[in-house]
Amino acid sequence: MKRIAVLGSTGSIGTSCLEVLDGLLDQMVLVGVSAHQRWEDLAAQTHDFSPRWAVLSDTELSGVVRRSAFSEKTELLFGADELSRLASHVDVDIVVAAIVGAAGLQSTIAAVEAGKTVAIANKETLVVAGPQVVELARKTGAKLLPVDSEHSAIFQSLQAGKGREVKRVVLTSSGGPFRGATREQLASVTPDKALKHPTWEMGPKITVDSATLMNKALEVIEAKWLFGLEPEQIEVVVHPQSVVHSFVEFVDGSCIAQLSPPDMKLPIQYALTWPDRMECPGPKMDWSSTWSLDFHPPDRELFPALDLGYEVARKGGTCGAVLNAANEIAVERFLQGELNFVDIPRVCRAVLDAHNFDPSPSLSELVRLDVWAREETTRWKSSRSI
Ligand code: NDP
Ligand code: MG
């Protein structure tokens, strides 16, 4: 039996992961779950799966939660350090890193340090500290298996050839809810509209990231580190149906893609069962009706976040940590009505430009810059209308 810990089990990826695990209980056992604040959801999960540990990372909740709401078989723990202890525990084989944002960095690194198999949904960890994480995994033998649908598609497609035969990878993007919008329409986007994604159901942060195309920017950086690619080898194409999840182009011109309906259960399950494939509870393709697949280039002027991602992928160093932190705060401020939608890439640009670039920072320097970039972004005021 493989022993699984799901960090961020109450989120969109986390709950899909538990659905997948429910179908794999003959070969896997859920030993750990975690949430930040939604303790009642976490408590319900302990009754469904009787994991050995449940961690609430927000320590302020220790006086609030009803211990009796949790399964008696589960030990309830509090704080970020307990998340790292769970991620590195000898009785855990696979860690699903499904916390949102740089908050997932510490526990993901703890899992990599302990040489675990890490099913990584938390792309922000790779954006902030890609080279450090990849190097650590090389040293400890930890495996990083992609959960992000595009990266899972690339991982699956790569199996059709050898590493040196790869010409480039093409990441598909739905284009988000504002595909084809005018500049004026973008300037008046409300949080409500940005939170309605046309093809995927996801947590609020990544849903806004998908609307600005910052998600694709982060995915370019994620692909660079996961697959050891140069930014020039990573292409982005808009594909509104979200059925082709990405493809790999080999040197002979052959493009190998992975297709499935837009649902995260398949990529989550593949990371858990790799190198095997199993029946999956996700929806299947319906080939009995007529439908078509469209592809077109992204509008890089309307969605400048995408080029920020390429710039950061090229420069590396401290840029990823700064871009990520600025974006996290900008998204929060947009959702609170303090910033306009179009301000999100603007403030990221401004904070990136203002930071002291270091080409080979230590992990502690990255953490310090993360804090700095959050403060800068919190202070930033928009000075333009559109
Ligand atoms: P959600 O917001 O739905 O869930 C986030 C999870 O992380 C919840 O369990 C939440 O706990 C927990 N969490 C939030 N803040 C903290 C914190 N400060 N410390 C510890 N835990 C915290 O996010 P998603 O599931 O949508 O996304 C998770 C990750 O997966 C992101 O990195 C995202 O980019 C990536 N991803 C998501 C996809 C999707 O389809 N959703 C697709 C591809 C990648 P609580 O419930 O208590 O708030
Ligand atoms: Mg994705």
Short mmCIF file of C-alpha atoms and ligand atoms in Angstrom, two decimals:
data_model
loop_
_atom_site.label_atom_id
_atom_site.label_comp_id
_atom_site.label_asym_id
_atom_site.label_seq_id
_atom_site.Cartn_x
_atom_site.Cartn_y
_atom_site.Cartn_z
CA MET A 1 0.00 0.00 0.00
CA LYS A 2 1.33 3.45 -0.95
CA ARG A 3 0.87 5.93 1.89
CA ILE A 4 -0.38 9.32 0.69
CA ALA A 5 -0.36 12.74 2.38
CA VAL A 6 -2.46 15.42 0.71
CA LEU A 7 -1.39 18.93 1.70
CA GLY A 8 -4.22 21.32 0.92
CA SER A 9 -6.81 18.54 0.96
CA THR A 10 -9.77 20.92 1.37
CA GLY A 11 -9.04 22.84 -1.85
CA SER A 12 -10.10 22.20 -5.43
CA ILE A 13 -7.15 19.91 -6.19
CA GLY A 14 -7.27 18.40 -2.71
CA THR A 15 -10.92 17.35 -2.91
CA SER A 16 -10.48 15.97 -6.44
CA CYS A 17 -7.49 14.04 -5.15
CA LEU A 18 -9.56 12.49 -2.37
CA GLU A 19 -12.18 11.47 -4.95
CA VAL A 20 -9.43 9.76 -6.94
CA LEU A 21 -8.05 8.07 -3.83
CA ASP A 22 -11.49 6.75 -3.01
CA GLY A 23 -11.22 4.59 -6.14
CA LEU A 24 -7.69 3.40 -5.34
CA LEU A 25 -8.12 2.23 -1.76
CA ASP A 26 -7.01 -1.30 -2.65
CA GLN A 27 -3.50 0.04 -3.29
CA MET A 28 -3.24 3.37 -1.50
CA VAL A 29 -4.04 4.70 1.95
CA LEU A 30 -4.55 8.33 2.88
CA VAL A 31 -2.39 8.97 5.97
CA GLY A 32 -2.40 12.76 6.15
CA VAL A 33 -4.61 15.72 5.22
CA SER A 34 -4.28 19.46 5.75
CA ALA A 35 -6.20 22.72 5.54
CA HIS A 36 -5.48 26.29 6.49
CA GLN A 37 -8.79 27.46 7.91
CA ARG A 38 -11.66 25.29 6.65
CA TRP A 39 -11.44 22.99 9.65
CA GLU A 40 -14.98 21.64 9.36
CA ASP A 41 -14.26 20.35 5.85
CA LEU A 42 -11.02 18.86 7.15
CA ALA A 43 -12.87 17.21 10.03
CA ALA A 44 -15.34 15.64 7.57
CA GLN A 45 -12.44 14.22 5.55
CA THR A 46 -11.06 12.52 8.66
CA HIS A 47 -14.37 10.65 9.02
CA ASP A 48 -14.32 9.58 5.37
CA PHE A 49 -10.71 8.34 5.31
CA SER A 50 -9.48 7.99 8.94
CA PRO A 51 -6.03 9.43 8.19
CA ARG A 52 -3.41 9.23 10.94
CA TRP A 53 -2.81 13.00 10.90
CA ALA A 54 -4.74 16.16 10.09
CA VAL A 55 -2.90 19.48 10.12
CA LEU A 56 -4.44 22.94 10.38
CA SER A 57 -1.72 25.37 9.37
CA ASP A 58 -3.43 28.42 10.90
CA THR A 59 -2.36 28.18 14.56
CA GLU A 60 -4.97 30.74 15.61
CA LEU A 61 -7.61 28.08 15.09
CA SER A 62 -6.31 25.88 17.89
CA GLY A 63 -8.66 27.53 20.38
CA VAL A 64 -11.60 27.55 17.96
CA VAL A 65 -11.92 24.07 16.46
CA ARG A 66 -14.07 21.38 18.06
CA ARG A 67 -11.74 18.41 18.53
CA SER A 68 -14.77 16.14 18.72
CA ALA A 69 -15.64 16.98 15.11
CA PHE A 70 -12.59 14.99 13.96
CA SER A 71 -12.28 11.22 13.76
CA GLU A 72 -10.88 9.65 16.91
CA LYS A 73 -8.38 7.81 14.74
CA THR A 74 -6.81 11.09 13.61
CA GLU A 75 -4.23 13.14 15.45
CA LEU A 76 -4.96 16.88 15.01
CA LEU A 77 -1.91 19.14 14.68
CA PHE A 78 -1.44 22.89 14.20
CA GLY A 79 1.05 25.07 12.36
CA ALA A 80 3.23 25.20 9.25
CA ASP A 81 6.04 23.25 10.92
CA GLU A 82 3.68 20.31 11.44
CA LEU A 83 2.93 20.42 7.71
CA SER A 84 6.62 19.95 7.02
CA ARG A 85 6.85 17.15 9.58
CA LEU A 86 3.97 15.38 7.84
CA ALA A 87 5.52 15.93 4.39
CA SER A 88 8.81 14.34 5.50
CA HIS A 89 7.49 11.59 7.80
CA VAL A 90 8.98 8.11 7.24
CA ASP A 91 5.49 6.66 7.06
CA VAL A 92 4.57 8.78 4.00
CA ASP A 93 5.46 7.64 0.45
CA ILE A 94 3.74 10.21 -1.78
CA VAL A 95 3.10 13.85 -0.91
CA VAL A 96 0.47 15.66 -2.94
CA ALA A 97 1.50 19.33 -2.82
CA ALA A 98 -1.85 21.06 -3.31
CA ILE A 99 -1.51 24.14 -1.12
CA VAL A 100 -2.05 27.40 -3.01
CA GLY A 101 0.72 29.97 -3.34
CA ALA A 102 4.15 30.34 -1.77
CA ALA A 103 2.57 29.05 1.45
CA GLY A 104 3.23 25.62 -0.06
CA LEU A 105 6.98 26.19 -0.40
CA GLN A 106 8.18 25.03 3.02
CA SER A 107 6.27 21.75 3.11
CA THR A 108 7.04 20.92 -0.54
CA ILE A 109 10.73 21.47 0.10
CA ALA A 110 10.50 19.31 3.24
CA ALA A 111 9.05 16.48 1.11
CA VAL A 112 11.76 16.87 -1.53
CA GLU A 113 14.46 17.00 1.15
CA ALA A 114 13.14 13.73 2.57
CA GLY A 115 13.33 12.11 -0.90
CA LYS A 116 9.57 11.60 -1.29
CA THR A 117 7.63 11.20 -4.48
CA VAL A 118 5.96 14.59 -4.79
CA ALA A 119 2.85 15.00 -6.92
CA ILE A 120 3.21 18.72 -7.44
CA ALA A 121 0.19 20.92 -8.08
CA ASN A 122 1.70 23.86 -6.20
CA LYS A 123 3.39 25.49 -9.21
CA GLU A 124 4.29 28.55 -7.13
CA THR A 125 7.01 26.51 -5.40
CA LEU A 126 8.73 25.98 -8.76
CA VAL A 127 8.22 29.61 -9.75
CA VAL A 128 9.79 30.85 -6.51
CA ALA A 129 12.58 28.31 -6.14
CA GLY A 130 12.72 26.11 -9.25
CA PRO A 131 16.51 25.59 -9.44
CA GLN A 132 16.82 24.97 -5.70
CA VAL A 133 13.98 22.42 -5.69
CA VAL A 134 15.22 20.59 -8.80
CA GLU A 135 18.78 20.42 -7.45
CA LEU A 136 17.54 19.19 -4.07
CA ALA A 137 15.47 16.49 -5.78
CA ARG A 138 18.54 15.40 -7.74
CA LYS A 139 20.49 15.03 -4.50
CA THR A 140 17.82 13.24 -2.47
CA GLY A 141 16.32 11.14 -5.27
CA ALA A 142 12.89 12.73 -4.74
CA LYS A 143 10.62 12.42 -7.78
CA LEU A 144 8.66 15.46 -8.93
CA LEU A 145 5.56 14.34 -10.79
CA PRO A 146 3.41 17.02 -12.40
CA VAL A 147 -0.26 17.44 -11.48
CA ASP A 148 -0.88 20.62 -13.48
CA SER A 149 -2.84 19.38 -16.52
CA GLU A 150 -0.49 20.92 -19.11
CA HIS A 151 2.60 19.52 -17.45
CA SER A 152 1.00 16.13 -16.98
CA ALA A 153 0.18 16.18 -20.71
CA ILE A 154 3.79 17.02 -21.52
CA PHE A 155 5.03 14.34 -19.11
CA GLN A 156 2.77 11.79 -20.81
CA SER A 157 3.66 12.95 -24.35
CA LEU A 158 7.41 12.89 -23.61
CA GLN A 159 7.17 9.14 -23.31
CA ALA A 160 6.82 8.96 -27.11
CA GLY A 161 10.48 9.91 -27.66
CA LYS A 162 13.85 10.60 -26.05
CA GLY A 163 14.79 13.78 -24.19
CA ARG A 164 17.28 14.84 -26.87
CA GLU A 165 14.61 14.41 -29.58
CA VAL A 166 12.39 17.14 -28.10
CA LYS A 167 12.22 20.28 -30.23
CA ARG A 168 9.77 22.24 -28.07
CA VAL A 169 6.68 21.91 -25.94
CA VAL A 170 3.42 23.73 -26.57
CA LEU A 171 1.34 24.69 -23.53
CA THR A 172 -2.34 25.13 -24.26
CA SER A 173 -4.37 27.87 -22.58
CA SER A 174 -8.14 28.23 -22.55
CA GLY A 175 -7.61 31.98 -22.94
CA GLY A 176 -9.69 32.52 -19.80
CA PRO A 177 -13.06 34.31 -19.55
CA PHE A 178 -11.80 37.46 -21.32
CA ARG A 179 -10.49 35.92 -24.50
CA GLY A 180 -11.27 38.35 -27.33
CA ALA A 181 -12.17 41.20 -24.94
CA THR A 182 -11.35 44.82 -25.72
CA ARG A 183 -8.97 46.91 -23.61
CA GLU A 184 -11.96 48.89 -22.26
CA GLN A 185 -13.82 45.72 -21.30
CA LEU A 186 -10.75 44.43 -19.46
CA ALA A 187 -10.45 47.68 -17.51
CA SER A 188 -13.92 47.21 -16.03
CA VAL A 189 -13.65 43.52 -15.11
CA THR A 190 -15.12 42.76 -11.68
CA PRO A 191 -13.99 39.96 -9.33
CA ASP A 192 -17.29 38.17 -10.03
CA LYS A 193 -16.57 38.02 -13.75
CA ALA A 194 -12.93 37.02 -13.27
CA LEU A 195 -13.98 34.17 -10.99
CA LYS A 196 -16.11 32.56 -13.73
CA HIS A 197 -13.78 30.35 -15.74
CA PRO A 198 -15.25 29.00 -18.99
CA THR A 199 -13.83 25.45 -18.79
CA TRP A 200 -12.20 24.71 -15.40
CA GLU A 201 -13.49 24.77 -11.82
CA MET A 202 -10.59 25.82 -9.59
CA GLY A 203 -9.69 27.74 -6.45
CA PRO A 204 -10.05 31.57 -6.61
CA LYS A 205 -6.35 32.45 -6.95
CA ILE A 206 -5.65 30.27 -9.97
CA THR A 207 -8.99 31.27 -11.52
CA VAL A 208 -7.94 34.94 -11.49
CA ASP A 209 -4.46 33.89 -12.71
CA SER A 210 -6.15 32.14 -15.64
CA ALA A 211 -8.08 35.30 -16.49
CA THR A 212 -4.93 37.49 -16.58
CA LEU A 213 -2.91 34.69 -18.28
CA MET A 214 -0.53 34.93 -15.31
CA ASN A 215 -1.32 31.25 -14.79
CA LYS A 216 0.22 30.49 -18.21
CA ALA A 217 3.18 32.71 -17.32
CA LEU A 218 3.73 30.69 -14.13
CA GLU A 219 3.33 27.49 -16.15
CA VAL A 220 6.07 28.53 -18.59
CA ILE A 221 8.43 28.84 -15.60
CA GLU A 222 7.08 25.58 -14.13
CA ALA A 223 7.75 23.76 -17.45
CA LYS A 224 11.26 25.14 -17.64
CA TRP A 225 12.19 23.63 -14.28
CA LEU A 226 10.19 20.42 -14.46
CA PHE A 227 11.49 19.42 -17.88
CA GLY A 228 14.82 21.25 -18.08
CA LEU A 229 13.79 23.36 -21.10
CA GLU A 230 14.98 26.70 -22.41
CA PRO A 231 12.22 29.37 -22.48
CA GLU A 232 12.58 29.46 -26.30
CA GLN A 233 11.48 25.83 -26.36
CA ILE A 234 8.19 26.64 -24.63
CA GLU A 235 5.33 27.89 -26.77
CA VAL A 236 1.84 28.96 -25.65
CA VAL A 237 -1.24 28.51 -27.81
CA VAL A 238 -4.84 29.42 -26.99
CA HIS A 239 -7.18 26.46 -27.23
CA PRO A 240 -10.64 27.45 -25.89
CA GLN A 241 -12.04 23.91 -25.55
CA SER A 242 -9.36 22.80 -23.02
CA VAL A 243 -9.36 19.27 -24.43
CA VAL A 244 -5.82 19.12 -25.77
CA HIS A 245 -3.88 19.68 -22.55
CA SER A 246 -0.53 20.40 -24.24
CA PHE A 247 1.79 18.76 -26.68
CA VAL A 248 5.42 17.96 -27.36
CA GLU A 249 6.94 18.61 -30.76
CA PHE A 250 9.82 16.27 -31.60
CA VAL A 251 12.73 17.04 -33.95
CA ASP A 252 11.07 15.22 -36.86
CA GLY A 253 8.05 17.57 -36.60
CA SER A 254 5.77 15.05 -34.95
CA CYS A 255 3.48 16.60 -32.31
CA ILE A 256 2.32 14.21 -29.59
CA ALA A 257 -0.55 15.50 -27.48
CA GLN A 258 -2.68 14.32 -24.57
CA LEU A 259 -6.47 14.79 -24.78
CA SER A 260 -9.21 14.39 -22.20
CA PRO A 261 -12.17 16.45 -20.95
CA PRO A 262 -11.17 19.39 -18.73
CA ASP A 263 -11.10 17.69 -15.33
CA MET A 264 -8.18 17.45 -12.89
CA LYS A 265 -8.89 13.93 -11.66
CA LEU A 266 -6.97 12.34 -14.54
CA PRO A 267 -3.69 14.26 -14.11
CA ILE A 268 -3.93 13.89 -10.32
CA GLN A 269 -4.45 10.15 -10.65
CA TYR A 270 -1.64 9.73 -13.17
CA ALA A 271 0.81 11.34 -10.74
CA LEU A 272 -0.34 8.86 -8.07
CA THR A 273 -0.33 5.69 -10.17
CA TRP A 274 2.58 6.46 -12.56
CA PRO A 275 4.00 4.56 -14.34
CA ASP A 276 0.72 2.62 -14.42
CA ARG A 277 -2.69 3.69 -15.66
CA MET A 278 -5.93 2.76 -13.89
CA GLU A 279 -9.65 3.32 -14.37
CA CYS A 280 -10.32 6.94 -13.37
CA PRO A 281 -13.50 8.57 -11.99
CA GLY A 282 -13.07 11.58 -14.34
CA PRO A 283 -15.31 12.21 -17.39
CA LYS A 284 -14.39 10.54 -20.70
CA MET A 285 -14.29 11.89 -24.25
CA ASP A 286 -17.54 11.57 -26.17
CA TRP A 287 -16.63 10.81 -29.77
CA SER A 288 -20.24 10.25 -30.87
CA SER A 289 -21.04 13.96 -31.38
CA THR A 290 -19.55 16.45 -33.83
CA TRP A 291 -17.09 18.90 -32.34
CA SER A 292 -13.97 20.81 -33.25
CA LEU A 293 -10.75 21.95 -31.66
CA ASP A 294 -9.47 25.50 -32.20
CA PHE A 295 -6.00 26.91 -31.70
CA HIS A 296 -4.79 30.48 -32.03
CA PRO A 297 -1.93 32.63 -30.75
CA PRO A 298 -2.39 34.49 -27.45
CA ASP A 299 -2.95 38.26 -27.43
CA ARG A 300 0.30 39.28 -25.76
CA GLU A 301 -0.55 43.02 -25.72
CA LEU A 302 -3.89 42.61 -24.00
CA PHE A 303 -2.45 40.06 -21.56
CA PRO A 304 1.06 41.33 -20.75
CA ALA A 305 1.40 38.88 -17.84
CA LEU A 306 2.40 36.18 -20.31
CA ASP A 307 5.54 38.00 -21.42
CA LEU A 308 6.40 38.71 -17.79
CA GLY A 309 6.53 34.93 -17.37
CA TYR A 310 8.94 34.55 -20.30
CA GLU A 311 11.12 37.37 -19.00
CA VAL A 312 11.29 35.78 -15.56
CA ALA A 313 11.98 32.35 -17.08
CA ARG A 314 14.90 33.86 -19.02
CA LYS A 315 16.39 35.93 -16.19
CA GLY A 316 15.84 33.43 -13.37
CA GLY A 317 17.53 34.24 -10.04
CA THR A 318 15.32 36.26 -7.73
CA CYS A 319 12.74 37.17 -10.42
CA GLY A 320 10.41 34.20 -9.84
CA ALA A 321 10.03 34.84 -6.11
CA VAL A 322 9.29 38.53 -6.73
CA LEU A 323 6.82 37.94 -9.56
CA ASN A 324 4.99 35.28 -7.58
CA ALA A 325 4.69 37.31 -4.37
CA ALA A 326 3.61 40.46 -6.24
CA ASN A 327 1.00 38.48 -8.15
CA GLU A 328 -0.39 36.80 -5.02
CA ILE A 329 -0.94 40.16 -3.31
CA ALA A 330 -2.20 41.81 -6.50
CA VAL A 331 -4.82 39.06 -6.91
CA GLU A 332 -5.89 39.47 -3.27
CA ARG A 333 -6.16 43.25 -3.68
CA PHE A 334 -8.15 42.84 -6.91
CA LEU A 335 -10.56 40.43 -5.19
CA GLN A 336 -10.99 42.96 -2.37
CA GLY A 337 -11.82 45.71 -4.86
CA GLU A 338 -8.61 47.67 -4.19
CA LEU A 339 -7.02 47.19 -7.61
CA ASN A 340 -8.36 46.98 -11.14
CA PHE A 341 -7.98 43.78 -13.10
CA VAL A 342 -5.50 45.46 -15.49
CA ASP A 343 -3.42 46.63 -12.52
CA ILE A 344 -2.36 43.06 -11.74
CA PRO A 345 0.35 42.78 -14.43
CA ARG A 346 1.24 46.47 -13.94
CA VAL A 347 2.08 46.13 -10.28
CA CYS A 348 3.98 42.90 -10.97
CA ARG A 349 6.03 44.77 -13.60
CA ALA A 350 6.71 47.66 -11.21
CA VAL A 351 7.78 45.46 -8.29
CA LEU A 352 9.97 43.29 -10.52
CA ASP A 353 11.69 46.42 -11.86
CA ALA A 354 12.22 47.80 -8.35
CA HIS A 355 13.85 44.73 -6.86
CA ASN A 356 17.56 44.08 -6.35
CA PHE A 357 18.24 41.26 -8.78
CA ASP A 358 20.49 38.42 -7.68
CA PRO A 359 21.22 35.70 -10.28
CA SER A 360 21.90 32.93 -7.74
CA PRO A 361 20.07 33.59 -4.49
CA SER A 362 19.89 31.30 -1.47
CA LEU A 363 16.57 29.97 -0.29
CA SER A 364 16.57 32.36 2.67
CA GLU A 365 17.15 35.31 0.33
CA LEU A 366 14.16 34.20 -1.73
CA VAL A 367 11.99 34.06 1.38
CA ARG A 368 13.17 37.54 2.39
CA LEU A 369 12.38 38.90 -1.09
CA ASP A 370 8.97 37.26 -1.00
CA VAL A 371 8.16 39.31 2.11
CA TRP A 372 9.60 42.48 0.54
CA ALA A 373 7.62 42.04 -2.70
CA ARG A 374 4.40 41.51 -0.72
CA GLU A 375 4.95 44.77 1.17
CA GLU A 376 5.75 46.68 -2.04
CA THR A 377 2.64 45.34 -3.76
CA THR A 378 0.47 46.16 -0.76
CA ARG A 379 1.68 49.78 -0.91
CA TRP A 380 1.39 50.17 -4.69
CA LYS A 381 -1.21 52.61 -6.02
CA SER A 382 -2.47 52.64 -9.58
CA SER A 383 -1.71 55.89 -11.39
CA ARG A 384 -3.29 55.08 -14.77
CA SER A 385 -6.88 54.69 -15.85
CA ILE A 386 -6.71 52.11 -18.65
P1 NDP B 1 -7.72 26.16 -3.40
O1 NDP B 1 -7.76 27.59 -3.01
O2 NDP B 1 -8.98 25.53 -3.88
O3 NDP B 1 -7.15 25.27 -2.19
C1 NDP B 1 -5.98 25.62 -1.53
C2 NDP B 1 -5.66 24.67 -0.41
O4 NDP B 1 -4.51 25.18 0.30
C3 NDP B 1 -6.76 24.54 0.65
O5 NDP B 1 -6.70 23.28 1.25
C4 NDP B 1 -6.38 25.63 1.65
O6 NDP B 1 -6.92 25.44 2.95
C5 NDP B 1 -4.87 25.49 1.66
N1 NDP B 1 -4.20 26.73 2.04
C6 NDP B 1 -4.56 28.00 1.70
N2 NDP B 1 -3.71 28.89 2.25
C7 NDP B 1 -2.82 28.17 2.96
C8 NDP B 1 -1.72 28.54 3.80
N3 NDP B 1 -1.38 29.82 3.99
N4 NDP B 1 -1.02 27.54 4.38
C9 NDP B 1 -1.36 26.24 4.21
N5 NDP B 1 -2.41 25.84 3.44
C10 NDP B 1 -3.12 26.80 2.83
O7 NDP B 1 -6.56 26.03 -4.50
P2 NDP B 1 -6.48 25.01 -5.73
O8 NDP B 1 -6.78 23.63 -5.28
O9 NDP B 1 -7.22 25.58 -6.88
O10 NDP B 1 -4.93 25.12 -6.10
C11 NDP B 1 -3.93 24.48 -5.34
C12 NDP B 1 -2.62 24.51 -6.12
O11 NDP B 1 -2.77 23.71 -7.28
C13 NDP B 1 -2.23 25.91 -6.62
O12 NDP B 1 -0.83 26.04 -6.58
C14 NDP B 1 -2.71 25.91 -8.07
O13 NDP B 1 -1.94 26.78 -8.88
C15 NDP B 1 -2.48 24.46 -8.45
N6 NDP B 1 -3.34 23.99 -9.54
C16 NDP B 1 -4.69 23.98 -9.38
C17 NDP B 1 -5.53 23.54 -10.39
C18 NDP B 1 -7.01 23.44 -10.17
O14 NDP B 1 -7.69 22.89 -11.04
N7 NDP B 1 -7.56 23.92 -9.08
C19 NDP B 1 -4.98 23.12 -11.68
C20 NDP B 1 -3.54 23.13 -11.74
C21 NDP B 1 -2.76 23.56 -10.71
P3 NDP B 1 -8.41 26.03 3.31
O15 NDP B 1 -9.35 25.16 2.56
O16 NDP B 1 -8.51 25.87 4.78
O17 NDP B 1 -8.40 27.44 2.84
MG MG B 2 -2.59 24.31 -15.74
#
